[in-house]
mmCIF file of C-alpha atoms in Angstrom:
data_model
loop_
_atom_site.group_PDB
_atom_site.id
_atom_site.type_symbol
_atom_site.label_atom_id
_atom_site.label_comp_id
_atom_site.label_asym_id
_atom_site.label_seq_id
_atom_site.Cartn_x
_atom_site.Cartn_y
_atom_site.Cartn_z
ATOM 1 C CA UNK A 15 33.735 -40.621 31.751
ATOM 2 C CA UNK A 16 33.237 -38.851 35.016
ATOM 3 C CA UNK A 17 35.375 -39.948 37.921
ATOM 4 C CA UNK A 18 36.588 -38.852 41.311
ATOM 5 C CA UNK A 19 39.897 -39.586 43.004
ATOM 6 C CA UNK A 20 40.930 -39.457 46.615
ATOM 7 C CA UNK A 21 44.696 -39.831 46.442
ATOM 8 C CA UNK A 22 45.250 -40.619 50.123
ATOM 9 C CA UNK A 23 43.994 -43.840 51.690
ATOM 10 C CA UNK A 24 44.660 -42.420 55.153
ATOM 11 C CA UNK A 25 45.330 -39.038 56.710
ATOM 12 C CA UNK A 26 46.759 -38.731 60.209
ATOM 13 C CA UNK A 27 46.381 -35.485 62.148
ATOM 14 C CA UNK A 28 46.992 -34.408 65.724
ATOM 15 C CA UNK A 29 44.025 -33.014 67.591
ATOM 16 C CA UNK A 30 43.868 -29.241 67.295
ATOM 17 C CA UNK A 31 45.793 -29.145 64.024
ATOM 18 C CA UNK A 32 44.185 -28.252 60.710
ATOM 19 C CA UNK A 33 43.189 -31.104 58.446
ATOM 20 C CA UNK A 34 42.823 -31.510 54.701
ATOM 21 C CA UNK A 35 41.330 -34.460 52.855
ATOM 22 C CA UNK A 36 42.003 -34.261 49.137
ATOM 23 C CA UNK A 37 39.647 -34.881 46.243
ATOM 24 C CA UNK A 38 40.053 -34.376 42.519
ATOM 25 C CA UNK A 39 37.445 -34.985 39.872
ATOM 26 C CA UNK A 40 37.095 -35.466 36.166
ATOM 27 C CA UNK A 41 33.849 -34.420 34.536
ATOM 28 C CA UNK A 42 32.893 -32.332 31.568
ATOM 29 C CA UNK A 43 31.222 -29.078 32.403
ATOM 30 C CA UNK A 44 30.528 -27.754 35.870
ATOM 31 C CA UNK A 45 30.171 -30.559 38.398
ATOM 32 C CA UNK A 46 28.052 -31.027 41.470
ATOM 33 C CA UNK A 47 30.426 -32.053 44.288
ATOM 34 C CA UNK A 48 29.691 -33.641 47.633
ATOM 35 C CA UNK A 49 31.442 -34.782 50.770
ATOM 36 C CA UNK A 50 30.090 -37.542 52.993
ATOM 37 C CA UNK A 51 31.368 -38.987 56.266
ATOM 38 C CA UNK A 52 30.991 -42.542 57.511
ATOM 39 C CA UNK A 53 31.498 -43.471 61.146
ATOM 40 C CA UNK A 54 32.222 -47.115 61.991
ATOM 41 C CA UNK A 55 29.304 -49.446 61.302
ATOM 42 C CA UNK A 56 27.083 -46.572 60.192
ATOM 43 C CA UNK A 57 25.686 -45.261 56.944
ATOM 44 C CA UNK A 58 27.109 -42.266 55.131
ATOM 45 C CA UNK A 59 26.138 -38.804 56.318
ATOM 46 C CA UNK A 60 26.046 -35.707 54.126
ATOM 47 C CA UNK A 61 28.593 -33.027 55.062
ATOM 48 C CA UNK A 62 28.425 -30.401 52.343
ATOM 49 C CA UNK A 63 27.989 -29.799 48.637
ATOM 50 C CA UNK A 64 29.026 -27.413 45.907
ATOM 51 C CA UNK A 65 26.602 -26.619 43.119
ATOM 52 C CA UNK A 66 27.479 -23.072 42.127
ATOM 53 C CA UNK A 67 28.472 -19.763 43.657
ATOM 54 C CA UNK A 68 31.122 -19.147 46.287
ATOM 55 C CA UNK A 69 34.045 -21.512 45.899
ATOM 56 C CA UNK A 70 34.295 -21.971 49.671
ATOM 57 C CA UNK A 71 31.470 -24.091 50.980
ATOM 58 C CA UNK A 72 30.722 -24.493 54.678
ATOM 59 C CA UNK A 73 29.119 -27.637 56.003
ATOM 60 C CA UNK A 74 28.335 -29.639 59.090
ATOM 61 C CA UNK A 75 30.577 -30.094 62.140
ATOM 62 C CA UNK A 76 32.852 -27.170 61.216
ATOM 63 C CA UNK A 77 33.979 -28.659 57.918
ATOM 64 C CA UNK A 78 34.433 -26.652 54.759
ATOM 65 C CA UNK A 79 35.565 -27.395 51.243
ATOM 66 C CA UNK A 80 37.123 -25.320 48.523
ATOM 67 C CA UNK A 81 36.150 -25.762 44.901
ATOM 68 C CA UNK A 82 39.030 -25.086 42.517
ATOM 69 C CA UNK A 83 37.955 -25.338 38.911
ATOM 70 C CA UNK A 84 41.393 -24.891 37.378
ATOM 71 C CA UNK A 85 42.820 -27.717 39.480
ATOM 72 C CA UNK A 86 39.588 -29.761 39.344
ATOM 73 C CA UNK A 87 39.779 -30.218 43.091
ATOM 74 C CA UNK A 88 37.363 -30.107 45.995
ATOM 75 C CA UNK A 89 39.449 -30.564 49.140
ATOM 76 C CA UNK A 90 37.777 -30.953 52.514
ATOM 77 C CA UNK A 91 39.213 -28.861 55.336
ATOM 78 C CA UNK A 92 38.777 -28.109 58.999
ATOM 79 C CA UNK A 93 40.776 -25.519 60.949
ATOM 80 C CA UNK A 94 41.087 -27.566 64.137
ATOM 81 C CA UNK A 95 40.647 -31.345 64.141
ATOM 82 C CA UNK A 96 38.859 -33.272 66.888
ATOM 83 C CA UNK A 97 39.356 -36.888 67.872
ATOM 84 C CA UNK A 98 35.659 -37.372 67.126
ATOM 85 C CA UNK A 99 36.336 -36.413 63.474
ATOM 86 C CA UNK A 100 38.054 -39.772 63.001
ATOM 87 C CA UNK A 101 36.033 -41.517 60.308
ATOM 88 C CA UNK A 102 35.962 -42.477 56.647
ATOM 89 C CA UNK A 103 35.392 -39.578 54.259
ATOM 90 C CA UNK A 104 34.002 -39.879 50.754
ATOM 91 C CA UNK A 105 34.061 -37.363 47.949
ATOM 92 C CA UNK A 106 31.415 -37.706 45.231
ATOM 93 C CA UNK A 107 30.665 -36.033 41.925
ATOM 94 C CA UNK A 108 27.644 -35.749 39.701
ATOM 95 C CA UNK A 109 27.581 -34.533 36.144
ATOM 96 C CA UNK A 110 24.826 -31.894 36.132
ATOM 97 C CA UNK A 111 24.146 -32.292 32.433
ATOM 98 C CA UNK A 112 22.311 -35.559 32.949
ATOM 99 C CA UNK A 113 19.347 -36.071 35.237
ATOM 100 C CA UNK A 114 17.610 -39.258 36.157
ATOM 101 C CA UNK A 115 19.705 -41.446 33.929
ATOM 102 C CA UNK A 116 22.758 -43.258 35.146
ATOM 103 C CA UNK A 117 24.921 -40.337 34.098
ATOM 104 C CA UNK A 118 23.170 -38.224 36.687
ATOM 105 C CA UNK A 119 23.970 -40.465 39.592
ATOM 106 C CA UNK A 120 26.689 -39.860 42.128
ATOM 107 C CA UNK A 121 30.111 -41.335 41.558
ATOM 108 C CA UNK A 122 31.987 -41.918 44.820
ATOM 109 C CA UNK A 123 35.696 -41.895 45.499
ATOM 110 C CA UNK A 124 37.247 -44.833 47.311
ATOM 111 C CA UNK A 125 37.318 -42.996 50.599
ATOM 112 C CA UNK A 126 39.978 -41.569 52.899
ATOM 113 C CA UNK A 127 40.345 -42.722 56.467
ATOM 114 C CA UNK A 128 40.948 -39.794 58.788
ATOM 115 C CA UNK A 129 42.642 -40.559 62.082
ATOM 116 C CA UNK A 130 42.897 -37.784 64.653
ATOM 117 C CA UNK A 131 45.156 -38.524 67.614
ATOM 118 C CA UNK A 132 44.920 -36.780 70.993
ATOM 119 C CA UNK B 3 11.518 -39.458 61.569
ATOM 120 C CA UNK B 4 13.166 -42.794 60.996
ATOM 121 C CA UNK B 5 14.719 -41.662 57.702
ATOM 122 C CA UNK B 6 15.992 -44.645 55.720
ATOM 123 C CA UNK B 7 15.583 -48.057 57.321
ATOM 124 C CA UNK B 8 17.161 -51.257 56.041
ATOM 125 C CA UNK B 9 16.288 -54.810 57.007
ATOM 126 C CA UNK B 10 17.888 -57.121 57.813
ATOM 127 C CA UNK B 11 21.080 -55.623 59.227
ATOM 128 C CA UNK B 12 23.001 -58.892 59.047
ATOM 129 C CA UNK B 13 22.549 -62.051 57.035
ATOM 130 C CA UNK B 14 24.598 -65.133 56.258
ATOM 131 C CA UNK B 15 23.715 -67.115 53.141
ATOM 132 C CA UNK B 16 24.991 -70.224 51.479
ATOM 133 C CA UNK B 17 25.956 -70.122 47.826
ATOM 134 C CA UNK B 18 22.871 -70.454 45.660
ATOM 135 C CA UNK B 19 20.380 -69.262 48.250
ATOM 136 C CA UNK B 20 18.145 -66.303 47.593
ATOM 137 C CA UNK B 21 17.179 -63.360 49.744
ATOM 138 C CA UNK B 22 15.657 -59.898 49.658
ATOM 139 C CA UNK B 23 16.878 -56.728 51.321
ATOM 140 C CA UNK B 24 14.202 -54.198 52.176
ATOM 141 C CA UNK B 25 14.688 -50.454 52.206
ATOM 142 C CA UNK B 26 12.014 -48.111 53.515
ATOM 143 C CA UNK B 27 12.094 -44.320 53.614
ATOM 144 C CA UNK B 28 9.605 -41.988 55.241
ATOM 145 C CA UNK B 29 10.749 -38.719 53.650
ATOM 146 C CA UNK B 30 8.583 -38.943 50.536
ATOM 147 C CA UNK B 31 11.680 -39.046 48.342
ATOM 148 C CA UNK B 32 11.322 -39.813 44.659
ATOM 149 C CA UNK B 33 14.765 -41.257 44.111
ATOM 150 C CA UNK B 34 16.105 -44.397 45.759
ATOM 151 C CA UNK B 35 19.383 -46.243 45.312
ATOM 152 C CA UNK B 36 21.147 -49.447 46.261
ATOM 153 C CA UNK B 37 24.923 -49.348 46.688
ATOM 154 C CA UNK B 38 27.445 -51.923 47.741
ATOM 155 C CA UNK B 39 30.544 -51.039 49.718
ATOM 156 C CA UNK B 40 33.678 -53.124 49.478
ATOM 157 C CA UNK B 41 37.068 -52.391 51.077
ATOM 158 C CA UNK B 42 39.213 -50.106 48.935
ATOM 159 C CA UNK B 43 36.500 -49.702 46.311
ATOM 160 C CA UNK B 44 34.218 -47.097 47.793
ATOM 161 C CA UNK B 45 30.532 -47.276 46.979
ATOM 162 C CA UNK B 46 29.283 -48.704 43.711
ATOM 163 C CA UNK B 47 25.763 -48.225 42.445
ATOM 164 C CA UNK B 48 23.824 -51.450 41.854
ATOM 165 C CA UNK B 49 20.359 -50.264 40.839
ATOM 166 C CA UNK B 50 18.339 -47.129 41.315
ATOM 167 C CA UNK B 51 14.805 -45.830 40.925
ATOM 168 C CA UNK B 52 13.563 -42.402 39.878
ATOM 169 C CA UNK B 53 10.025 -43.028 41.054
ATOM 170 C CA UNK B 54 7.397 -45.576 41.970
ATOM 171 C CA UNK B 55 7.229 -48.376 39.455
ATOM 172 C CA UNK B 56 10.543 -47.517 37.778
ATOM 173 C CA UNK B 57 13.984 -49.052 38.168
ATOM 174 C CA UNK B 58 17.255 -48.844 36.279
ATOM 175 C CA UNK B 59 20.664 -50.466 36.285
ATOM 176 C CA UNK B 60 23.662 -48.872 37.878
ATOM 177 C CA UNK B 61 27.342 -49.673 37.644
ATOM 178 C CA UNK B 62 27.258 -53.262 38.983
ATOM 179 C CA UNK B 63 23.757 -54.717 38.412
ATOM 180 C CA UNK B 64 24.608 -58.330 37.553
ATOM 181 C CA UNK B 65 23.210 -60.880 39.969
ATOM 182 C CA UNK B 66 20.718 -58.466 41.504
ATOM 183 C CA UNK B 67 17.126 -57.500 40.858
ATOM 184 C CA UNK B 68 15.070 -54.674 42.315
ATOM 185 C CA UNK B 69 11.485 -53.574 42.619
ATOM 186 C CA UNK B 70 9.784 -50.321 43.604
ATOM 187 C CA UNK B 71 6.110 -51.176 43.921
ATOM 188 C CA UNK B 72 5.535 -48.475 46.523
ATOM 189 C CA UNK B 73 7.162 -45.072 46.633
ATOM 190 C CA UNK B 74 8.533 -45.606 50.113
ATOM 191 C CA UNK B 75 10.033 -49.054 49.528
ATOM 192 C CA UNK B 76 12.901 -50.277 47.386
ATOM 193 C CA UNK B 77 13.707 -53.987 47.436
ATOM 194 C CA UNK B 78 16.998 -55.569 46.419
ATOM 195 C CA UNK B 79 16.923 -59.252 45.555
ATOM 196 C CA UNK B 80 19.624 -61.851 45.116
ATOM 197 C CA UNK B 81 18.232 -64.824 43.219
ATOM 198 C CA UNK B 82 21.269 -67.099 43.576
ATOM 199 C CA UNK B 83 23.842 -65.726 45.976
ATOM 200 C CA UNK B 84 27.537 -66.001 45.203
ATOM 201 C CA UNK B 85 30.570 -65.399 47.459
ATOM 202 C CA UNK B 86 31.418 -62.338 45.341
ATOM 203 C CA UNK B 87 28.247 -60.745 46.672
ATOM 204 C CA UNK B 88 29.622 -60.700 50.189
ATOM 205 C CA UNK B 89 29.503 -56.993 50.956
ATOM 206 C CA UNK B 90 27.848 -54.240 52.919
ATOM 207 C CA UNK B 91 24.772 -52.947 51.131
ATOM 208 C CA UNK B 92 23.492 -49.419 51.556
ATOM 209 C CA UNK B 93 20.190 -47.996 50.534
ATOM 210 C CA UNK B 94 19.862 -44.267 49.967
ATOM 211 C CA UNK B 95 17.184 -41.831 48.912
ATOM 212 C CA UNK B 96 16.988 -38.263 47.692
ATOM 213 C CA UNK B 97 14.244 -35.798 46.898
ATOM 214 C CA UNK B 98 15.837 -34.289 43.849
ATOM 215 C CA UNK B 99 18.055 -35.983 41.300
ATOM 216 C CA UNK B 100 20.737 -33.456 42.224
ATOM 217 C CA UNK B 101 20.129 -33.433 45.949
ATOM 218 C CA UNK B 102 22.092 -34.988 48.724
ATOM 219 C CA UNK B 103 21.543 -38.626 49.529
ATOM 220 C CA UNK B 104 20.228 -39.923 52.826
ATOM 221 C CA UNK B 105 21.637 -43.334 53.699
ATOM 222 C CA UNK B 106 20.442 -46.247 55.733
ATOM 223 C CA UNK B 107 22.632 -47.948 58.322
ATOM 224 C CA UNK B 108 23.665 -50.727 55.981
ATOM 225 C CA UNK B 109 23.070 -54.466 55.647
ATOM 226 C CA UNK B 110 26.051 -56.759 56.013
ATOM 227 C CA UNK B 111 25.713 -59.855 53.850
ATOM 228 C CA UNK B 112 28.055 -62.833 53.944
ATOM 229 C CA UNK B 113 27.791 -65.559 51.330
ATOM 230 C CA UNK B 114 29.584 -68.791 52.200
#
């Protein structure tokens, strides 16, 4: 069964430092991978996705993510964190072999709370 | 564009009461989804729809029903609310089955 894991419940970073939010997945074949961000009392917003191609994907707000097939990881990164980046971050995976059926739907991780201190 | 709009944003129910959450999207998306978000559990798919007139069960469908009579609307119903259904509910839509999801602002439901 496909699954996604975010091993850290919370990540604390000082403003200006680089940040990494970890995500590992388990799915047969080549996955579709996504990162979403949720600010307090808001819905989730799409940050970036990996379908195929370059392993380094650039997204919104200066975020990027690196797809590593051998380690089955898709870590979210940013070179210099901002206080305004503080939010809940979700990794999600979709098995591309199935479309429309439940197997084709996104599976979300449990989320990682990012706290950036001034 | 309004995107994905959910109503109501807040609701308090007593056990056994019924209610309907409405989701409307103005992006002409084919796919629509209802998720629930609970602390420490991420988002779990309740029901989804791949087009007008079609619905299907997700990961946690028990106690919920849905309807998609119009392409732009996706309704989530609770026939007999239970305290375990206290949660924040999110509606989402996407154009392609493999595309990114666009989420509403959420509906916070408390069942006493």
